[in-house]
Amino acid sequence: MSETRRWLCWFSAWIAVLLAAGCLVPQSAPRELRFNVMGTYASVIAAGHETGRAEEYCKATETVMRGIESELTIYRTNSLLSQLNALAGKGSVEADATLRANIELAWKYGDLSHGTFDVTVGPLVRLWGFSGGKVPAAAVPEDRIQAARALVGYKHLHLDGTRASLDQPGMVVDLGGIAKGYAVDVCCDLLRSRGARDFTVNLSGNMRCFGRPAPERPWRIGVRDPFDANGMLGFLDLENGMAVSTSGNYERFVMIDGHRYIHIIDPRTGRPVEGMAGVTVISPSAADADGLSTALFVLGVEEGSKVIYGLPGTEALFVPDRQPLEIDVTRGMTRFFHVRPDLAGSVHVIGDHPQH
Ligand code: ADP
Ligand code: MG
């Protein structure tokens, strides 16, 4: 072999190694693919050297989410969850890993939130016109609220081995407050098991991020202004594996007698929560962020921040439903949340004095 040919062989071998390692591939922009599922939208973003696998990630995610939907929806009478509800007070269903995991999460958030997060809130959710219930034509009478409240209590949701049951007739489990976060975690685990490193999975604002969109910057997620459909309060910079979820008063509500009632119910009163516009939680899992954002929405700033105090990697941002705009953040949240510099409002670190 001539000296030139030997040199060329050596050179092309190194190019092949560098290409295989991804060192010479030009950095492409992250690629996002969206689809509809669970009555809302989902999206997957693949970044870095994984953009070419975006379609594969999206397909896998869609298949998993559709499977979870068909099992946990209350909009189809033959879903496993509908069967559990139909057998309330009468019998049990064989719960697979998905239903069992959701029941265990439901107990966990129920305990953590002192019962303000309660998946058996279904009769109240329907009474107020959500999750398939008929929107009341006039103010809901107190006796009907109390009758529905009597059917609420997550401690009456049982798992006996693999059999799940509700011990009182008329009880209804509604997993709307956690199933989306749970689904995001399952999809992330699957994609990671297939080698995905730099990606996000989002299901209606329940999002989890891995890696980075580009080596020099983290995933940056906008936090919506609850008072302005096109505005942002600021953004969150999320680290590897972190999840974020927002519960807001602006997406699902009904109007009764000119008054706006939202889809998150306080099981203590039986009434839709008032006084809170938005709660954003960051956490190490999407299920935790989803469940806790709903729980903290019910609990409010003082009680809510106490509930997450000390939970590793878990921080919250609250926006009370009043003017002037005020954002209340836990101390640890200040590391991740960057307020929009021109925002007409104040940021208050919970436990500190207001900052303007
Ligand atoms: P979204 O589903 O709109 O993203 P959330 O995650 O906050 O918002 O969940 C709200 C849903 O959770 C409601 O639509 C209802 O199905 C259910 N829900 C309402 N109130 C409660 C509650 N106190 N505890 C548990 N789940 C609730
Ligand atoms: Mg939630």
Short mmCIF file of C-alpha atoms and ligand atoms in Angstrom, two decimals:
data_model
loop_
_atom_site.label_atom_id
_atom_site.label_comp_id
_atom_site.label_asym_id
_atom_site.label_seq_id
_atom_site.Cartn_x
_atom_site.Cartn_y
_atom_site.Cartn_z
CA MET A 1 0.00 0.00 0.00
CA SER A 2 1.37 3.40 -0.95
CA GLU A 3 1.97 5.97 1.74
CA THR A 4 -0.94 8.12 0.41
CA ARG A 5 -3.38 5.18 0.40
CA ARG A 6 -2.37 4.17 3.92
CA TRP A 7 -2.92 7.73 5.08
CA LEU A 8 -6.34 7.85 3.33
CA CYS A 9 -7.41 4.58 4.98
CA TRP A 10 -6.39 5.87 8.40
CA PHE A 11 -8.19 9.17 7.77
CA SER A 12 -11.47 7.56 6.60
CA ALA A 13 -11.42 5.13 9.54
CA TRP A 14 -11.29 8.10 11.92
CA ILE A 15 -14.12 9.90 10.06
CA ALA A 16 -16.24 6.75 10.45
CA VAL A 17 -15.54 6.63 14.20
CA LEU A 18 -16.37 10.30 14.63
CA LEU A 19 -19.57 9.98 12.58
CA ALA A 20 -20.64 6.96 14.59
CA ALA A 21 -20.03 8.91 17.78
CA GLY A 22 -22.13 11.75 16.38
CA CYS A 23 -19.27 14.24 16.67
CA LEU A 24 -19.38 15.44 13.07
CA VAL A 25 -23.16 15.35 12.52
CA PRO A 26 -24.42 18.93 12.23
CA GLN A 27 -26.61 19.94 15.21
CA SER A 28 -30.21 19.89 13.97
CA ALA A 29 -33.11 21.72 15.59
CA PRO A 30 -35.31 19.61 17.90
CA ARG A 31 -38.22 17.99 16.06
CA GLU A 32 -41.73 18.02 17.53
CA LEU A 33 -44.57 15.70 16.53
CA ARG A 34 -48.13 16.02 17.87
CA PHE A 35 -51.24 13.88 18.01
CA ASN A 36 -54.62 13.87 19.75
CA VAL A 37 -55.43 11.48 22.58
CA MET A 38 -57.49 11.45 25.82
CA GLY A 39 -59.61 14.29 24.44
CA THR A 40 -56.58 16.57 24.29
CA TYR A 41 -53.21 16.89 22.54
CA ALA A 42 -49.89 15.17 23.11
CA SER A 43 -46.48 15.89 21.69
CA VAL A 44 -43.02 14.39 21.61
CA ILE A 45 -39.87 16.38 20.92
CA ALA A 46 -36.67 14.63 19.90
CA ALA A 47 -33.50 16.66 20.03
CA GLY A 48 -29.84 16.52 19.21
CA HIS A 49 -28.80 13.48 17.28
CA GLU A 50 -32.17 11.85 17.90
CA THR A 51 -34.32 14.01 15.61
CA GLY A 52 -34.25 11.21 13.03
CA ARG A 53 -36.03 8.99 15.55
CA ALA A 54 -38.84 11.47 16.29
CA GLU A 55 -41.41 9.44 14.35
CA GLU A 56 -40.47 6.23 16.13
CA TYR A 57 -40.73 8.00 19.54
CA CYS A 58 -44.07 9.51 18.60
CA LYS A 59 -45.54 6.20 17.42
CA ALA A 60 -44.46 4.39 20.58
CA THR A 61 -45.85 7.19 22.76
CA GLU A 62 -49.15 7.27 20.89
CA THR A 63 -49.61 3.50 21.22
CA VAL A 64 -48.95 3.60 24.98
CA MET A 65 -51.22 6.60 25.57
CA ARG A 66 -54.07 5.08 23.55
CA GLY A 67 -53.77 1.87 25.58
CA ILE A 68 -53.94 3.77 28.88
CA GLU A 69 -56.84 5.85 27.59
CA SER A 70 -58.90 2.83 26.56
CA GLU A 71 -58.44 1.35 30.00
CA LEU A 72 -58.92 4.40 32.21
CA THR A 73 -61.47 6.50 30.34
CA ILE A 74 -64.85 7.10 31.96
CA TYR A 75 -66.32 8.06 28.59
CA ARG A 76 -66.63 4.40 27.49
CA THR A 77 -68.75 1.98 29.48
CA ASN A 78 -66.53 -0.99 28.66
CA SER A 79 -63.25 0.48 29.97
CA LEU A 80 -61.76 -1.20 33.03
CA LEU A 81 -62.34 1.95 35.10
CA SER A 82 -66.01 2.15 34.03
CA GLN A 83 -66.43 -1.49 35.05
CA LEU A 84 -64.91 -0.74 38.47
CA ASN A 85 -67.36 2.18 38.87
CA ALA A 86 -70.32 0.11 37.67
CA LEU A 87 -69.53 -2.52 40.30
CA ALA A 88 -69.30 0.00 43.19
CA GLY A 89 -70.74 -1.60 46.30
CA LYS A 90 -71.38 -4.82 44.36
CA GLY A 91 -68.14 -6.45 43.31
CA SER A 92 -64.56 -6.12 42.15
CA VAL A 93 -62.60 -6.09 38.88
CA GLU A 94 -59.29 -7.71 38.01
CA ALA A 95 -56.90 -4.75 38.01
CA ASP A 96 -53.88 -4.90 35.74
CA ALA A 97 -50.60 -3.08 36.42
CA THR A 98 -51.92 0.23 35.00
CA LEU A 99 -55.01 0.38 37.20
CA ARG A 100 -53.10 -0.82 40.25
CA ALA A 101 -50.42 1.84 39.74
CA ASN A 102 -53.06 4.56 39.43
CA ILE A 103 -54.86 3.39 42.57
CA GLU A 104 -51.59 3.44 44.50
CA LEU A 105 -50.81 6.94 43.24
CA ALA A 106 -54.34 8.02 44.17
CA TRP A 107 -53.81 6.84 47.76
CA LYS A 108 -50.41 8.55 47.91
CA TYR A 109 -51.72 11.99 46.83
CA GLY A 110 -54.85 11.52 48.93
CA ASP A 111 -52.72 10.99 52.04
CA LEU A 112 -50.22 13.73 51.17
CA SER A 113 -52.94 16.31 50.54
CA HIS A 114 -55.01 15.45 53.63
CA GLY A 115 -57.80 14.21 51.38
CA THR A 116 -58.11 17.32 49.22
CA PHE A 117 -56.87 15.26 46.27
CA ASP A 118 -59.42 12.48 46.00
CA VAL A 119 -59.96 10.34 42.90
CA THR A 120 -63.39 9.32 44.17
CA VAL A 121 -64.55 12.91 43.61
CA GLY A 122 -66.41 11.60 40.50
CA PRO A 123 -70.01 12.13 41.78
CA LEU A 124 -69.19 15.81 42.54
CA VAL A 125 -67.33 16.31 39.24
CA ARG A 126 -70.42 15.05 37.38
CA LEU A 127 -72.84 17.02 39.55
CA TRP A 128 -71.11 20.23 38.47
CA GLY A 129 -71.31 19.30 34.78
CA PHE A 130 -67.86 17.80 34.09
CA SER A 131 -66.63 14.34 33.02
CA GLY A 132 -69.87 13.52 31.24
CA GLY A 133 -72.21 15.19 33.78
CA LYS A 134 -75.01 17.52 32.61
CA VAL A 135 -74.28 21.20 33.21
CA PRO A 136 -76.77 22.36 35.90
CA ALA A 137 -79.28 24.93 34.63
CA ALA A 138 -79.27 26.75 37.98
CA ALA A 139 -77.28 26.88 41.22
CA VAL A 140 -76.78 23.36 42.59
CA PRO A 141 -78.85 22.90 45.80
CA GLU A 142 -76.89 22.21 48.97
CA ASP A 143 -78.65 18.90 49.69
CA ARG A 144 -77.54 17.51 46.30
CA ILE A 145 -73.97 18.65 46.95
CA GLN A 146 -73.97 16.93 50.35
CA ALA A 147 -75.52 13.75 48.91
CA ALA A 148 -72.73 13.56 46.30
CA ARG A 149 -70.12 14.41 48.94
CA ALA A 150 -71.24 11.44 51.00
CA LEU A 151 -70.05 9.21 48.14
CA VAL A 152 -66.53 10.66 48.14
CA GLY A 153 -63.66 9.05 50.05
CA TYR A 154 -60.55 7.45 48.57
CA LYS A 155 -60.23 5.18 51.61
CA HIS A 156 -63.25 3.31 50.22
CA LEU A 157 -61.25 2.42 47.10
CA HIS A 158 -59.62 -0.95 47.74
CA LEU A 159 -57.04 -3.22 46.23
CA ASP A 160 -57.14 -6.79 47.47
CA GLY A 161 -54.26 -8.49 45.70
CA THR A 162 -55.13 -7.74 42.09
CA ARG A 163 -58.87 -7.15 42.71
CA ALA A 164 -59.99 -3.51 42.82
CA SER A 165 -63.28 -2.43 44.35
CA LEU A 166 -65.30 0.49 45.71
CA ASP A 167 -67.21 -0.37 48.82
CA GLN A 168 -70.24 1.91 48.42
CA PRO A 169 -72.84 1.96 45.65
CA GLY A 170 -72.80 5.20 43.65
CA MET A 171 -69.08 5.87 44.13
CA VAL A 172 -67.20 7.01 40.99
CA VAL A 173 -63.44 7.06 40.47
CA ASP A 174 -62.25 9.82 38.10
CA LEU A 175 -58.54 9.67 37.30
CA GLY A 176 -58.56 13.00 35.40
CA GLY A 177 -56.18 14.49 37.97
CA ILE A 178 -53.36 11.92 37.59
CA ALA A 179 -53.76 9.63 34.57
CA LYS A 180 -52.10 12.03 32.14
CA GLY A 181 -49.00 12.45 34.30
CA TYR A 182 -48.86 8.70 34.83
CA ALA A 183 -49.05 8.14 31.05
CA VAL A 184 -46.18 10.58 30.45
CA ASP A 185 -43.95 8.66 32.91
CA VAL A 186 -44.74 5.32 31.27
CA CYS A 187 -43.89 6.74 27.83
CA CYS A 188 -40.64 8.30 29.09
CA ASP A 189 -39.57 4.99 30.66
CA LEU A 190 -40.28 3.19 27.39
CA LEU A 191 -38.38 5.68 25.23
CA ARG A 192 -35.42 5.63 27.59
CA SER A 193 -35.37 1.84 27.51
CA ARG A 194 -35.04 2.20 23.73
CA GLY A 195 -32.03 4.47 24.07
CA ALA A 196 -33.68 7.92 23.88
CA ARG A 197 -31.66 10.54 25.75
CA ASP A 198 -32.64 14.07 24.64
CA PHE A 199 -36.41 14.35 24.41
CA THR A 200 -39.62 15.56 26.01
CA VAL A 201 -43.08 13.99 26.26
CA ASN A 202 -46.05 16.28 26.79
CA LEU A 203 -49.68 15.38 27.38
CA SER A 204 -51.86 18.47 27.71
CA GLY A 205 -49.28 20.41 29.72
CA ASN A 206 -48.05 17.42 31.73
CA MET A 207 -44.50 17.32 30.53
CA ARG A 208 -41.28 15.52 31.33
CA CYS A 209 -37.85 16.35 29.90
CA PHE A 210 -34.66 14.37 29.49
CA GLY A 211 -31.24 15.55 28.44
CA ARG A 212 -31.11 18.87 26.61
CA PRO A 213 -32.42 20.34 23.35
CA ALA A 214 -28.83 21.41 22.56
CA PRO A 215 -25.62 20.95 24.54
CA GLU A 216 -25.45 24.58 25.63
CA ARG A 217 -29.02 25.03 26.92
CA PRO A 218 -31.63 23.23 29.04
CA TRP A 219 -35.25 22.54 28.12
CA ARG A 220 -37.10 25.83 28.57
CA ILE A 221 -40.83 25.65 29.26
CA GLY A 222 -43.16 28.66 29.20
CA VAL A 223 -45.55 29.17 32.12
CA ARG A 224 -48.84 30.57 30.84
CA ASP A 225 -50.39 33.69 32.28
CA PRO A 226 -53.80 32.50 33.60
CA PHE A 227 -55.22 35.96 32.85
CA ASP A 228 -53.96 36.18 29.28
CA ALA A 229 -54.41 33.29 26.83
CA ASN A 230 -51.48 34.52 24.74
CA GLY A 231 -49.23 35.72 27.54
CA MET A 232 -46.48 34.10 29.59
CA LEU A 233 -45.57 34.70 33.23
CA GLY A 234 -42.07 33.53 32.51
CA PHE A 235 -40.31 30.27 31.86
CA LEU A 236 -38.84 27.26 33.61
CA ASP A 237 -35.44 25.76 32.86
CA LEU A 238 -35.77 22.05 33.51
CA GLU A 239 -33.00 19.59 34.29
CA ASN A 240 -32.66 15.98 33.20
CA GLY A 241 -35.69 13.90 34.22
CA MET A 242 -37.76 16.76 35.64
CA ALA A 243 -41.49 17.00 35.08
CA VAL A 244 -43.88 19.95 35.15
CA SER A 245 -47.65 20.19 35.35
CA THR A 246 -50.08 23.08 35.57
CA SER A 247 -53.64 23.08 36.88
CA GLY A 248 -55.52 26.19 35.81
CA ASN A 249 -58.95 27.77 36.12
CA TYR A 250 -59.00 28.86 32.47
CA GLU A 251 -59.29 25.65 30.48
CA ARG A 252 -62.33 23.77 31.71
CA PHE A 253 -65.22 25.56 33.34
CA VAL A 254 -69.01 25.85 33.13
CA MET A 255 -71.20 28.95 33.46
CA ILE A 256 -74.17 28.64 35.86
CA ASP A 257 -76.31 31.73 36.48
CA GLY A 258 -73.55 33.93 35.06
CA HIS A 259 -70.96 32.49 37.48
CA ARG A 260 -67.89 30.56 36.35
CA TYR A 261 -67.31 27.17 37.99
CA ILE A 262 -64.12 25.25 37.29
CA HIS A 263 -63.43 21.52 36.98
CA ILE A 264 -61.37 21.10 40.18
CA ILE A 265 -63.58 20.35 43.17
CA ASP A 266 -62.80 20.80 46.84
CA PRO A 267 -64.01 17.55 48.43
CA ARG A 268 -64.31 19.33 51.80
CA THR A 269 -67.07 21.62 50.53
CA GLY A 270 -68.25 19.70 47.46
CA ARG A 271 -67.86 22.90 45.41
CA PRO A 272 -65.54 23.95 42.59
CA VAL A 273 -62.43 25.67 43.91
CA GLU A 274 -62.48 29.48 43.94
CA GLY A 275 -59.65 31.90 44.48
CA MET A 276 -56.87 30.17 42.55
CA ALA A 277 -56.03 30.90 38.89
CA GLY A 278 -53.09 28.54 38.31
CA VAL A 279 -50.69 26.20 40.07
CA THR A 280 -47.54 24.85 38.44
CA VAL A 281 -45.57 22.04 40.09
CA ILE A 282 -42.16 20.71 39.13
CA SER A 283 -41.23 17.28 40.38
CA PRO A 284 -39.07 14.23 39.58
CA SER A 285 -42.04 12.41 38.03
CA ALA A 286 -44.91 13.53 35.79
CA ALA A 287 -47.45 11.63 37.91
CA ASP A 288 -46.30 13.53 41.02
CA ALA A 289 -46.40 16.87 39.21
CA ASP A 290 -49.90 16.13 37.87
CA GLY A 291 -51.39 14.87 41.14
CA LEU A 292 -49.73 17.57 43.23
CA SER A 293 -50.69 20.45 40.93
CA THR A 294 -54.35 19.44 41.32
CA ALA A 295 -53.94 18.94 45.09
CA LEU A 296 -52.17 22.29 45.58
CA PHE A 297 -54.82 24.02 43.50
CA VAL A 298 -57.38 22.89 46.10
CA LEU A 299 -55.16 23.62 49.10
CA GLY A 300 -53.99 27.11 48.12
CA VAL A 301 -50.68 28.84 48.82
CA GLU A 302 -50.16 28.35 52.56
CA GLU A 303 -51.42 24.79 53.03
CA GLY A 304 -50.22 23.68 49.58
CA SER A 305 -46.63 24.83 50.07
CA LYS A 306 -46.53 23.03 53.44
CA VAL A 307 -47.60 19.76 51.78
CA ILE A 308 -44.66 19.74 49.35
CA TYR A 309 -42.11 21.16 51.79
CA GLY A 310 -39.31 18.60 52.05
CA LEU A 311 -40.43 16.47 49.08
CA PRO A 312 -37.22 15.99 47.06
CA GLY A 313 -37.10 18.00 43.82
CA THR A 314 -40.66 19.23 44.22
CA GLU A 315 -41.44 22.96 43.98
CA ALA A 316 -44.53 25.02 43.21
CA LEU A 317 -45.69 28.29 41.71
CA PHE A 318 -49.14 29.66 42.61
CA VAL A 319 -51.14 32.40 40.95
CA PRO A 320 -54.06 33.53 43.12
CA ASP A 321 -57.18 34.56 41.21
CA ARG A 322 -57.04 38.27 42.01
CA GLN A 323 -55.54 41.52 40.81
CA PRO A 324 -52.93 42.92 40.89
CA LEU A 325 -51.16 39.85 39.55
CA GLU A 326 -49.07 38.07 42.18
CA ILE A 327 -46.95 34.96 41.71
CA ASP A 328 -46.14 32.99 44.86
CA VAL A 329 -43.21 30.60 44.54
CA THR A 330 -41.54 28.17 46.91
CA ARG A 331 -37.93 29.08 47.63
CA GLY A 332 -36.53 26.20 45.57
CA MET A 333 -38.64 27.24 42.59
CA THR A 334 -36.57 30.42 42.20
CA ARG A 335 -33.72 28.28 40.81
CA PHE A 336 -35.84 27.18 37.87
CA PHE A 337 -38.41 29.92 37.27
CA HIS A 338 -37.46 33.11 35.43
CA VAL A 339 -40.13 35.75 35.47
CA ARG A 340 -40.76 37.74 32.30
CA PRO A 341 -38.82 40.98 32.91
CA ASP A 342 -41.69 43.22 31.75
CA LEU A 343 -44.44 41.38 33.66
CA ALA A 344 -46.92 43.71 35.35
CA GLY A 345 -47.04 41.89 38.66
CA SER A 346 -45.00 40.85 41.66
CA VAL A 347 -43.18 37.67 42.63
CA HIS A 348 -43.37 36.61 46.23
CA VAL A 349 -41.21 33.85 47.69
CA ILE A 350 -43.46 32.00 50.11
CA GLY A 351 -42.23 32.71 53.62
CA ASP A 352 -40.44 35.92 52.55
CA HIS A 353 -41.69 39.48 52.20
CA PRO A 354 -43.18 40.50 48.82
CA GLN A 355 -40.70 41.52 46.09
CA HIS A 356 -41.69 44.05 43.44
P1 ADP B 1 -56.44 18.87 33.71
O1 ADP B 1 -56.98 17.49 33.70
O2 ADP B 1 -57.38 19.87 33.13
O3 ADP B 1 -55.05 18.99 33.19
P2 ADP B 1 -55.92 18.60 36.51
O4 ADP B 1 -54.75 17.71 36.35
O5 ADP B 1 -55.82 19.62 37.56
O6 ADP B 1 -56.35 19.33 35.21
O7 ADP B 1 -57.11 17.61 36.86
C1 ADP B 1 -58.44 18.03 36.94
C2 ADP B 1 -59.32 16.83 36.86
O8 ADP B 1 -59.14 16.04 38.03
C3 ADP B 1 -60.81 17.15 36.81
O9 ADP B 1 -61.26 17.28 35.49
C4 ADP B 1 -61.41 15.94 37.50
O10 ADP B 1 -61.52 14.89 36.58
C5 ADP B 1 -60.37 15.58 38.53
N1 ADP B 1 -60.55 16.26 39.83
C6 ADP B 1 -61.28 17.37 40.14
N2 ADP B 1 -61.16 17.70 41.43
C7 ADP B 1 -60.33 16.76 41.98
C8 ADP B 1 -59.83 16.53 43.30
N3 ADP B 1 -60.13 17.34 44.33
N4 ADP B 1 -59.04 15.48 43.48
C9 ADP B 1 -58.71 14.63 42.46
N5 ADP B 1 -59.14 14.81 41.20
C10 ADP B 1 -59.95 15.84 40.96
MG MG B 2 -53.39 17.16 37.80
#
